PDB file of N, CA and C in Angstrom:
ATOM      1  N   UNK W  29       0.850  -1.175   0.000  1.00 95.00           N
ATOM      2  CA  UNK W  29       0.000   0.000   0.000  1.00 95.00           C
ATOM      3  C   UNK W  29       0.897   1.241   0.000  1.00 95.00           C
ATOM      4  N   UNK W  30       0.336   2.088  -0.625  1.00 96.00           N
ATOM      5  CA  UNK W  30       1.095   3.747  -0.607  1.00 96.00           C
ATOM      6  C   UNK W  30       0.850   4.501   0.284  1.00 96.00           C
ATOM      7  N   UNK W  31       1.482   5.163   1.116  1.00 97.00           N
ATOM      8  CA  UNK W  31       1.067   5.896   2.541  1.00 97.00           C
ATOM      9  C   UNK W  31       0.994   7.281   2.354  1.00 97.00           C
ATOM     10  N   UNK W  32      -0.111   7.931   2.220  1.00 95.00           N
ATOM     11  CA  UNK W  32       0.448   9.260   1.630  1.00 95.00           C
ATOM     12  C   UNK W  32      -0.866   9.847   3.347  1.00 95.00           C
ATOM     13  N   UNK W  33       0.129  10.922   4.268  1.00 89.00           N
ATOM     14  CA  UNK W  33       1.087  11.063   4.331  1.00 89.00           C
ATOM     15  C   UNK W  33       2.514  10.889   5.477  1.00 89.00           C
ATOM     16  N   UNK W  34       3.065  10.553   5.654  1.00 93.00           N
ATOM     17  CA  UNK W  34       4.146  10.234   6.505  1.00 93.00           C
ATOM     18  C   UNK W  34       4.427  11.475   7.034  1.00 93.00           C
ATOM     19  N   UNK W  35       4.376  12.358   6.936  1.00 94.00           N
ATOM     20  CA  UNK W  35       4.479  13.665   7.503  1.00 94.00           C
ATOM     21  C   UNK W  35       3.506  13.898   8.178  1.00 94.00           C
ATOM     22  N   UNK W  36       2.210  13.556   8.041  1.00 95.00           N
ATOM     23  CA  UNK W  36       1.516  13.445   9.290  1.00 95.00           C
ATOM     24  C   UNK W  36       1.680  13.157  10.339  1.00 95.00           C
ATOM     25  N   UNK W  37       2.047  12.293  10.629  1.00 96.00           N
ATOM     26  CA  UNK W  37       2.661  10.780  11.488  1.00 96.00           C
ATOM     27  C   UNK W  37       3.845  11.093  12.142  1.00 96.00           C
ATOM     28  N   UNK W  38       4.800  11.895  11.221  1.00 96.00           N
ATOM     29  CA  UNK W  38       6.158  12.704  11.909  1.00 96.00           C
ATOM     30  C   UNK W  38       5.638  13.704  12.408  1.00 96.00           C
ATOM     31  N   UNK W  39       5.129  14.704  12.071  1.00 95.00           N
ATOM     32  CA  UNK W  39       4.659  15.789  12.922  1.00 95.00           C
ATOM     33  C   UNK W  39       4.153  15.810  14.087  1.00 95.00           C
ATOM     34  N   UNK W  40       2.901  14.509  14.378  1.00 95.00           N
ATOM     35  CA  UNK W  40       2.818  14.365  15.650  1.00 95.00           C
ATOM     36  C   UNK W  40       3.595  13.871  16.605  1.00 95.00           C
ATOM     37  N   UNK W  41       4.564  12.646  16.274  1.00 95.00           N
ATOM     38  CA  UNK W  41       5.273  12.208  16.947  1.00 95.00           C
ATOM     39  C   UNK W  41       6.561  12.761  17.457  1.00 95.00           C
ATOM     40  N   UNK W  42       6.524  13.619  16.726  1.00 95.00           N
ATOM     41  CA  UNK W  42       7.706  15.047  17.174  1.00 95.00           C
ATOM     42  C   UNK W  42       7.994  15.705  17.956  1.00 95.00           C
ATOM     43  N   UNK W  43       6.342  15.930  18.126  1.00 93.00           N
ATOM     44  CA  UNK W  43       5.740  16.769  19.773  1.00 93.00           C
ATOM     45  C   UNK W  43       6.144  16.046  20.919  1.00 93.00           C
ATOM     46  N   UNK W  44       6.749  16.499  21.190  1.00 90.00           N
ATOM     47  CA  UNK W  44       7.811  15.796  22.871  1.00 90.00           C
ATOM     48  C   UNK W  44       6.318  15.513  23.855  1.00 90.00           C
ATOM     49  N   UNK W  45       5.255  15.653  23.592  1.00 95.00           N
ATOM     50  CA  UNK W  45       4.529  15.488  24.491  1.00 95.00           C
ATOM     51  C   UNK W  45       3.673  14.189  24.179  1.00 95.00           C
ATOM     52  N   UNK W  46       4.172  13.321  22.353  1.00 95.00           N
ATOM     53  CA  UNK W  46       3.783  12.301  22.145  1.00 95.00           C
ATOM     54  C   UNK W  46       4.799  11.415  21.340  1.00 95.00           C
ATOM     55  N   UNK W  47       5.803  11.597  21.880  1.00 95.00           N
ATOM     56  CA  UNK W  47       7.100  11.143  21.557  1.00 95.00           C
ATOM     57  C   UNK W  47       6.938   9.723  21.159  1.00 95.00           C
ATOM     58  N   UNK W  48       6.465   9.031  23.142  1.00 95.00           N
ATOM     59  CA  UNK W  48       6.240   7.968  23.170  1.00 95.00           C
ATOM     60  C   UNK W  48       5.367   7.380  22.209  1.00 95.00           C
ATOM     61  N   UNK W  49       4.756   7.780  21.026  1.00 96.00           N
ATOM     62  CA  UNK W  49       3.839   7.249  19.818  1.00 96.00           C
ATOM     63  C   UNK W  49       4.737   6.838  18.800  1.00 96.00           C
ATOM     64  N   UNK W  50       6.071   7.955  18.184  1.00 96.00           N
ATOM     65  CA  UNK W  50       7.161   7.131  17.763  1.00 96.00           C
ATOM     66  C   UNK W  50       7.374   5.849  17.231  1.00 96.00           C
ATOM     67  N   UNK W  51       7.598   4.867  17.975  1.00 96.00           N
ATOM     68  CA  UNK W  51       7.588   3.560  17.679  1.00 96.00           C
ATOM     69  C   UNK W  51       6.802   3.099  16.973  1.00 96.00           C
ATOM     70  N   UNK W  52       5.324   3.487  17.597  1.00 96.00           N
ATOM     71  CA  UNK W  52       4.477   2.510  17.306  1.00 96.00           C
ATOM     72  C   UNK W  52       3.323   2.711  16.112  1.00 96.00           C
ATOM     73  N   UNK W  53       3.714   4.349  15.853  1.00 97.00           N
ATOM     74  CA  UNK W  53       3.262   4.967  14.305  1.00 97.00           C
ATOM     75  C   UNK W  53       4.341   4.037  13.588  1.00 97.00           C
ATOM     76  N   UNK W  54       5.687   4.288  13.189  1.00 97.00           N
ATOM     77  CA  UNK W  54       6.844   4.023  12.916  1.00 97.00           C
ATOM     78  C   UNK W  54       6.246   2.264  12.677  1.00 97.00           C
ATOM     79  N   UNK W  55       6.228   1.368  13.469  1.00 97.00           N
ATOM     80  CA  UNK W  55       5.618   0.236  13.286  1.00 97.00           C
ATOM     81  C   UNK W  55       4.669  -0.133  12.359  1.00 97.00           C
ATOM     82  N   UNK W  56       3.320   0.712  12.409  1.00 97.00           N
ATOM     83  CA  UNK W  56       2.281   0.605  11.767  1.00 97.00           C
ATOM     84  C   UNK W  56       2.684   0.943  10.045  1.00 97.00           C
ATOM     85  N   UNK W  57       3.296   1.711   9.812  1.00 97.00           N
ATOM     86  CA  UNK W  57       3.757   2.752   8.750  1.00 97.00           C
ATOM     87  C   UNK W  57       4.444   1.775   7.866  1.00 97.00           C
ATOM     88  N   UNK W  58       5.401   1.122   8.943  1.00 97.00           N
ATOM     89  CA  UNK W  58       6.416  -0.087   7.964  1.00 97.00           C
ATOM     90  C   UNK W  58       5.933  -1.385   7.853  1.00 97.00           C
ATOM     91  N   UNK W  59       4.996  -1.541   8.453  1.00 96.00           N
ATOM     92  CA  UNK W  59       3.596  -3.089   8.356  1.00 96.00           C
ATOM     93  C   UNK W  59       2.894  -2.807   7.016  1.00 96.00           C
ATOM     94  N   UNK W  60       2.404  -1.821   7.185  1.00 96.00           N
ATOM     95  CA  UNK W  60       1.117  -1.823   6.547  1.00 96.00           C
ATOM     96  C   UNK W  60       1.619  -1.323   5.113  1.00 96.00           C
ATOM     97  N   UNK W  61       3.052  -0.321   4.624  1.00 95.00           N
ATOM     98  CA  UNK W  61       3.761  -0.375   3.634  1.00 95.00           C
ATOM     99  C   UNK W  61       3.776  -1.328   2.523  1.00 95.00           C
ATOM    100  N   UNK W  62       4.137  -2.404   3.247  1.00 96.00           N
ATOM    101  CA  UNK W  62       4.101  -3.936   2.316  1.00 96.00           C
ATOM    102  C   UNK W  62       3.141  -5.043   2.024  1.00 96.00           C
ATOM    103  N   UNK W  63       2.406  -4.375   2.735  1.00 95.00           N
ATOM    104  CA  UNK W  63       0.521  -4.865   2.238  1.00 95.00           C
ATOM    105  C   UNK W  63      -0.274  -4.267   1.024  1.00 95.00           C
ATOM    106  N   UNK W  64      -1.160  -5.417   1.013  1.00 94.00           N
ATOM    107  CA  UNK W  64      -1.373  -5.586  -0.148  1.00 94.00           C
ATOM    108  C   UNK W  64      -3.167  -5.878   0.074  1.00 94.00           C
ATOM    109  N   UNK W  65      -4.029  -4.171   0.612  1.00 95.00           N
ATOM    110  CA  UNK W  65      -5.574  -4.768   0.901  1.00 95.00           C
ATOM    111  C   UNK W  65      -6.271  -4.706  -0.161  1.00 95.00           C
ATOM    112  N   UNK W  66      -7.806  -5.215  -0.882  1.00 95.00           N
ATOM    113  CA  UNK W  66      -8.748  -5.414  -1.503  1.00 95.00           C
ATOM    114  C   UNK W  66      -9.757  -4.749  -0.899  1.00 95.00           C
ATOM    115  N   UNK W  67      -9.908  -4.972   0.610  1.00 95.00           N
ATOM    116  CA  UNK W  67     -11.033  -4.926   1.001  1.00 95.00           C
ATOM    117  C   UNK W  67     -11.212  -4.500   2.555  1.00 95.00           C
ATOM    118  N   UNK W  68     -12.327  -3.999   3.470  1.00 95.00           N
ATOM    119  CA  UNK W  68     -11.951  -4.098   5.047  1.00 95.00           C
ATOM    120  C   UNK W  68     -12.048  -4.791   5.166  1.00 95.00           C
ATOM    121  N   UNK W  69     -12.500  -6.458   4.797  1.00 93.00           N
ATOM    122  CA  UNK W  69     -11.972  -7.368   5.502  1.00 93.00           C
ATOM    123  C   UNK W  69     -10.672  -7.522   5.574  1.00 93.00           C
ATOM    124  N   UNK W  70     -10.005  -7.492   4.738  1.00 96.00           N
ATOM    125  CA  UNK W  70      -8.314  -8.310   5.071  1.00 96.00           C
ATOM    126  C   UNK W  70      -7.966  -6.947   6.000  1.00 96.00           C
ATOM    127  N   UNK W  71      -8.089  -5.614   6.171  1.00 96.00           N
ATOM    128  CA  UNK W  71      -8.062  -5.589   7.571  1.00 96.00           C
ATOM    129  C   UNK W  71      -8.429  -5.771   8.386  1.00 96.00           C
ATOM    130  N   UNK W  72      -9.048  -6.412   8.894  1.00 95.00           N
ATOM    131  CA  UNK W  72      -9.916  -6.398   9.835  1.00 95.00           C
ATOM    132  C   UNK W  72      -9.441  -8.024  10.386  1.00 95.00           C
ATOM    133  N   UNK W  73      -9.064  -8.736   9.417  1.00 95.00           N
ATOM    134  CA  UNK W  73      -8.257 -10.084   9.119  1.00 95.00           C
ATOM    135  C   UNK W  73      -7.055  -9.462  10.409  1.00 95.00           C
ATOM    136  N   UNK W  74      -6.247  -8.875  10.028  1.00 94.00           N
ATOM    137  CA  UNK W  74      -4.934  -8.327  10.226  1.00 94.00           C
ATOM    138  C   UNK W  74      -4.961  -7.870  11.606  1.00 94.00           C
ATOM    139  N   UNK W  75      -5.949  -6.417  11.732  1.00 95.00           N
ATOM    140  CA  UNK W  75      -5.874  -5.526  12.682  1.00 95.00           C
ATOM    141  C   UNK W  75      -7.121  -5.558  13.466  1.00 95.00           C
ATOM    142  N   UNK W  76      -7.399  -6.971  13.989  1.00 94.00           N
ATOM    143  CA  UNK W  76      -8.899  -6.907  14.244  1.00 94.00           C
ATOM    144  C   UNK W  76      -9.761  -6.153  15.241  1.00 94.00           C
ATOM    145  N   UNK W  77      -8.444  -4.959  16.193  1.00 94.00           N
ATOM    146  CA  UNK W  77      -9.493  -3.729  16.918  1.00 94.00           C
ATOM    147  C   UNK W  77      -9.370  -2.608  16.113  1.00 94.00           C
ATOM    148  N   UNK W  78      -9.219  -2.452  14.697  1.00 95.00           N
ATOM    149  CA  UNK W  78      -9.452  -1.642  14.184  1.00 95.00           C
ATOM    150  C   UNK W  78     -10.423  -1.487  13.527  1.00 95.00           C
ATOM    151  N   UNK W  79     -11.234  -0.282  13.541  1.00 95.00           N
ATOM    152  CA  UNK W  79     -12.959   0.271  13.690  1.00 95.00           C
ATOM    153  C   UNK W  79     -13.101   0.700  12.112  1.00 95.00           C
ATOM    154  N   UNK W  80     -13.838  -0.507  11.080  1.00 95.00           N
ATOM    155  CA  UNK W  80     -14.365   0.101   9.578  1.00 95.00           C
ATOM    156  C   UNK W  80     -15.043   0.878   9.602  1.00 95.00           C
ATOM    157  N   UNK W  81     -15.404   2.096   8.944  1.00 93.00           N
ATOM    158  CA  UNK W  81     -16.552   3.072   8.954  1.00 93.00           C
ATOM    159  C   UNK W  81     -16.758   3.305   7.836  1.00 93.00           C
ATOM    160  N   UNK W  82     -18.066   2.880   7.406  1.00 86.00           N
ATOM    161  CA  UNK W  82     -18.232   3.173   6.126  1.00 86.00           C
ATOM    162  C   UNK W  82     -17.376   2.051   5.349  1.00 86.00           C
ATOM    163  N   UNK W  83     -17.035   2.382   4.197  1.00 80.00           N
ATOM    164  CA  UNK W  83     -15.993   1.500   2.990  1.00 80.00           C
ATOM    165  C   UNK W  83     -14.589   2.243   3.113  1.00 80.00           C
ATOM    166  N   UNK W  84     -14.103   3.433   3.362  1.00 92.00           N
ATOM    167  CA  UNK W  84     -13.113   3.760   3.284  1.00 92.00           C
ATOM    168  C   UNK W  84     -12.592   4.364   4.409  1.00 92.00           C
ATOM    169  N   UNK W  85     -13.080   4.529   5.175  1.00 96.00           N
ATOM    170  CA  UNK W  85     -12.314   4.709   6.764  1.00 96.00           C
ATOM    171  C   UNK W  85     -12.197   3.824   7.618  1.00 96.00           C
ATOM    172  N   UNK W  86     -10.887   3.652   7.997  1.00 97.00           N
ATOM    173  CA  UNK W  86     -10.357   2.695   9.399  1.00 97.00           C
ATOM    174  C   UNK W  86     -10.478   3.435  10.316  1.00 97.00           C
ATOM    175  N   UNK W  87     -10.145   3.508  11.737  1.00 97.00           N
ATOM    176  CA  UNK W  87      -9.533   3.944  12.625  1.00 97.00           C
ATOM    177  C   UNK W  87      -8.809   2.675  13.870  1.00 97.00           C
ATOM    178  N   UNK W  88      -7.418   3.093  13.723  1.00 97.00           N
ATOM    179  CA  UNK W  88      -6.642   2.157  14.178  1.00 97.00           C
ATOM    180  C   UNK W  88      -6.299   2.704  15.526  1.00 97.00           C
ATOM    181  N   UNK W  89      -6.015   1.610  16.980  1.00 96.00           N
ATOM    182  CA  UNK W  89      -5.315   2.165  17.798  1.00 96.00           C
ATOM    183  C   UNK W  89      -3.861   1.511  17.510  1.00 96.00           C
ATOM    184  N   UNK W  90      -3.046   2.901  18.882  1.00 96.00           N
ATOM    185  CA  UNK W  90      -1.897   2.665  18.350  1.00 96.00           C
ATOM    186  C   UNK W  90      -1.303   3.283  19.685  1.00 96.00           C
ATOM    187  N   UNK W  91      -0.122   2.400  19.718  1.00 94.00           N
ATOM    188  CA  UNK W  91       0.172   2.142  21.362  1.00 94.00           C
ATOM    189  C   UNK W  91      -0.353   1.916  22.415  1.00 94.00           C
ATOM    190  N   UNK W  92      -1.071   0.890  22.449  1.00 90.00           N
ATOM    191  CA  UNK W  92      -1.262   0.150  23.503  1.00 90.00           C
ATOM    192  C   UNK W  92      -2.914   0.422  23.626  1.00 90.00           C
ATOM    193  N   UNK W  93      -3.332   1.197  22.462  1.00 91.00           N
ATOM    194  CA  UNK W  93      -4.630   2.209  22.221  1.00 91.00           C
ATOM    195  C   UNK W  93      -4.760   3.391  23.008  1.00 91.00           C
ATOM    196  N   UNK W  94      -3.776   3.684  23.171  1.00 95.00           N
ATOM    197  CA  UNK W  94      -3.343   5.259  23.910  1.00 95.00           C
ATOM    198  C   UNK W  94      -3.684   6.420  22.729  1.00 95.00           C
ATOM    199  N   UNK W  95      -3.163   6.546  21.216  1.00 97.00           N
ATOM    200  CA  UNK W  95      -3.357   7.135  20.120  1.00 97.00           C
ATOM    201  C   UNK W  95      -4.419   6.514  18.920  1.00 97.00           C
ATOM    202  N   UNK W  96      -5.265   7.491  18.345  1.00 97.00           N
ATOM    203  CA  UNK W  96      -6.069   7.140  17.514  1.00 97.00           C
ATOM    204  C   UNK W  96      -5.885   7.282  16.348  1.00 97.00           C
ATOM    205  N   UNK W  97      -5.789   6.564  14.915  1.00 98.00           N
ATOM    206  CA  UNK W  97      -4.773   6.775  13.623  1.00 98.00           C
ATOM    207  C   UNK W  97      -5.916   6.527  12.701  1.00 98.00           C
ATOM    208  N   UNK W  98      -6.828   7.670  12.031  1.00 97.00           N
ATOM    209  CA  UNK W  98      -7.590   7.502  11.179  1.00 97.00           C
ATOM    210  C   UNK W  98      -7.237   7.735   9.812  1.00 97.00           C
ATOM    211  N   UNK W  99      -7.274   6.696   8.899  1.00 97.00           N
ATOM    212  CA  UNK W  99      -7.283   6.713   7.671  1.00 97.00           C
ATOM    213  C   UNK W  99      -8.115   6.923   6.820  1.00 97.00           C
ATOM    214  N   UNK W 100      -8.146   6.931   5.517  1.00 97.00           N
ATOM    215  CA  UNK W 100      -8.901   6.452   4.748  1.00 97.00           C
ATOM    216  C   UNK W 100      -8.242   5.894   3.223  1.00 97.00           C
ATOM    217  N   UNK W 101      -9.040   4.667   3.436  1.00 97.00           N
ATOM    218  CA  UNK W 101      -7.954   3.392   2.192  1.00 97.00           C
ATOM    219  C   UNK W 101      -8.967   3.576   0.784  1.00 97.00           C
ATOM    220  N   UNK W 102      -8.407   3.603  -0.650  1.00 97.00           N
ATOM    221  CA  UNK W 102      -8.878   3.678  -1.736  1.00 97.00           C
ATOM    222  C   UNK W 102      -8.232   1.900  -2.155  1.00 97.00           C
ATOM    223  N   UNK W 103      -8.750   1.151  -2.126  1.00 96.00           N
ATOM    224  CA  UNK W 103      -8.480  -0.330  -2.342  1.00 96.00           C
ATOM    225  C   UNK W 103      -7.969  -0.380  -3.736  1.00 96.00           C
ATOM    226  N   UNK W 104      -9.023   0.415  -3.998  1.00 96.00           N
ATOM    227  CA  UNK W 104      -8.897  -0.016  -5.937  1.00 96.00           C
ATOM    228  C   UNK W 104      -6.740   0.503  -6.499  1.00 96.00           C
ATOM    229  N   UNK W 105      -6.889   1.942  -5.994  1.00 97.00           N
ATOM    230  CA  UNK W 105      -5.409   2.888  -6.321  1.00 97.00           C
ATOM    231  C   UNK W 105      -4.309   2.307  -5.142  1.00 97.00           C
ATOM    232  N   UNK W 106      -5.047   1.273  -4.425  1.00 97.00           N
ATOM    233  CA  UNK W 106      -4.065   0.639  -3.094  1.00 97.00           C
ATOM    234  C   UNK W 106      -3.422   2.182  -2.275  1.00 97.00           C
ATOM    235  N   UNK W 107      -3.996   3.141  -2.347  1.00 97.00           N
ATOM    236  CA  UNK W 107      -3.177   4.356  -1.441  1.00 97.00           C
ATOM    237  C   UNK W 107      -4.127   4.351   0.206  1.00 97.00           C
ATOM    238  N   UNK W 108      -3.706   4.566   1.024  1.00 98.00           N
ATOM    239  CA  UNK W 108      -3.934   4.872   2.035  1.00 98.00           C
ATOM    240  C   UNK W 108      -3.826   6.570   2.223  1.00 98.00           C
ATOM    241  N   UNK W 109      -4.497   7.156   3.027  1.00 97.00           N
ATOM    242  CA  UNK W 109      -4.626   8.961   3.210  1.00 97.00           C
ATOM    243  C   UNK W 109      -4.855   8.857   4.679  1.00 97.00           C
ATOM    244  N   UNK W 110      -3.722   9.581   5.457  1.00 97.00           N
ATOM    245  CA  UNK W 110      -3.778   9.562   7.003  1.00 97.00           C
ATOM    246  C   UNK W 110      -4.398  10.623   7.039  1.00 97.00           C
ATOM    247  N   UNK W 111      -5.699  11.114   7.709  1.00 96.00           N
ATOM    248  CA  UNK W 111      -6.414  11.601   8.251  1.00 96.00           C
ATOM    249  C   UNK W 111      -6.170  12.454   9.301  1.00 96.00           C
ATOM    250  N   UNK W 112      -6.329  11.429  10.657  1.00 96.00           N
ATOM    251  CA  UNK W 112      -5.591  12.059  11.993  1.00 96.00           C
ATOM    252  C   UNK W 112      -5.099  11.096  12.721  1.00 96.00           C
ATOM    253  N   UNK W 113      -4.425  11.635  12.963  1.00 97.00           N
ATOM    254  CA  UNK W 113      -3.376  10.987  14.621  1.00 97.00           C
ATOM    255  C   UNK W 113      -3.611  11.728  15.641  1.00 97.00           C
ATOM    256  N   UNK W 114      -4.224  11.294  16.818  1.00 96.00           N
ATOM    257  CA  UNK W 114      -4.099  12.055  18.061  1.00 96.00           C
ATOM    258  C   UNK W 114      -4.740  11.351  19.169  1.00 96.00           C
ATOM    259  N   UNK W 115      -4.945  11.872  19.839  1.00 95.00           N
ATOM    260  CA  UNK W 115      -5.003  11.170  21.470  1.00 95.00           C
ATOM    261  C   UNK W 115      -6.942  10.986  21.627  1.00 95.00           C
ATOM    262  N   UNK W 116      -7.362  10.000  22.453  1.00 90.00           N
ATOM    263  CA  UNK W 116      -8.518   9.435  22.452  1.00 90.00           C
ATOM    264  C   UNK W 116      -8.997  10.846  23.230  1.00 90.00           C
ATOM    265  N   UNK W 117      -8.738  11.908  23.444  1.00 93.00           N
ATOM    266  CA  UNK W 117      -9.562  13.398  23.779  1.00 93.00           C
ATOM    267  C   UNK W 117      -9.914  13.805  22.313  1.00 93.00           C
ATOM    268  N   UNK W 118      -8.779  13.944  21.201  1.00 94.00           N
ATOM    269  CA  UNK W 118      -9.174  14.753  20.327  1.00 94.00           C
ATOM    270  C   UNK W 118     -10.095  13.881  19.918  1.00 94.00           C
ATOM    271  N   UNK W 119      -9.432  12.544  19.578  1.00 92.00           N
ATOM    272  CA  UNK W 119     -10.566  12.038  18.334  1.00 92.00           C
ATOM    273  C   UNK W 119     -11.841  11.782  18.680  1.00 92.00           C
ATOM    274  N   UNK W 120     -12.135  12.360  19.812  1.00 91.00           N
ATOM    275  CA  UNK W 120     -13.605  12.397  20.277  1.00 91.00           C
ATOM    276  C   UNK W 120     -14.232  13.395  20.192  1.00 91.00           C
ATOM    277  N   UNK W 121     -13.562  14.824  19.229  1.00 92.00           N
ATOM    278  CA  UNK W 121     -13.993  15.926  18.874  1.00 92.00           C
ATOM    279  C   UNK W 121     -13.966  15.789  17.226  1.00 92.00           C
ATOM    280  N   UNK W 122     -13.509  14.823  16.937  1.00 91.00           N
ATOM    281  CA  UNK W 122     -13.375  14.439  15.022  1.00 91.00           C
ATOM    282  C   UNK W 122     -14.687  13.989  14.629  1.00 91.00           C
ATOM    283  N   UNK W 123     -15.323  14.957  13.473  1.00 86.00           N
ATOM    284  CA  UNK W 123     -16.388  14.548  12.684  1.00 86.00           C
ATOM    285  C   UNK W 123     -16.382  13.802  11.880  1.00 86.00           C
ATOM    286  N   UNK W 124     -16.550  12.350  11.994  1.00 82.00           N
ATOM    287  CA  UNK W 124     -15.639  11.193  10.494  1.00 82.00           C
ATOM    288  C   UNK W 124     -16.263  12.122   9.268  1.00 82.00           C
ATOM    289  N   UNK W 125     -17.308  12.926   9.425  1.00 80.00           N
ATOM    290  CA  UNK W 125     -17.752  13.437   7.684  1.00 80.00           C
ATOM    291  C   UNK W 125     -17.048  14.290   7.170  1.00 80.00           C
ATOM    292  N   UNK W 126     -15.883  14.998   7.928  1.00 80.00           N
ATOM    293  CA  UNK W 126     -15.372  16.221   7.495  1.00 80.00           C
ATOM    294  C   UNK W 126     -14.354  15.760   7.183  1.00 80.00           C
ATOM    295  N   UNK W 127     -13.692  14.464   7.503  1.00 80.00           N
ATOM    296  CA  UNK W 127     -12.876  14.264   7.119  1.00 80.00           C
ATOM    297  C   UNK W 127     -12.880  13.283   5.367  1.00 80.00           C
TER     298      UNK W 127
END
């Protein structure tokens, strides 16, 4: 899969105040790189507490489910589009429609 964007993902993890996410973005980023999805099932196969919404939004936890990592996957163009990264406060202020 194509990750567009990784600069998302660095930007938050930058913030000394979510450092500790680092790894485990960093993890997800280089997993999910060399995959190869069709469909939410084969995630859901894979990442099975990660939340389908709709056909093209995931939302994954990430570290330990401390951080919330919303995507949205185009199966057909295999690209992935990071959305948001942030802590289970914000993403409880995220409208999945606006995104």
């Amino acid at each position: 899969m194509r990750i567009i964007s990784k600069k998302t993902l660095k930007d938050f993890y930058e913030q000394s105040k979510y450092s500790d996410s680092k790894s485990a973005l960093e993890a997800w980023y280089n997993e999910v790189l060399k995959l190869d999805w069709d469909n939410p099932n084969q995630v859901k196969e894979m990442y099975r507490n990660a939340s389908i919404i709709g056909n093209e939004k995931v939302v994954f936890n990430i570290a330990g489910n401390k951080y919330r990592l919303i995507v949205s996957i185009n199966y057909y163009a295999k690209i992935i589009f990071v959305k948001f990264v942030g802590t289970h406060k914000q993403y409880d202020k995220v409208n999945m429609e606006d995104l």
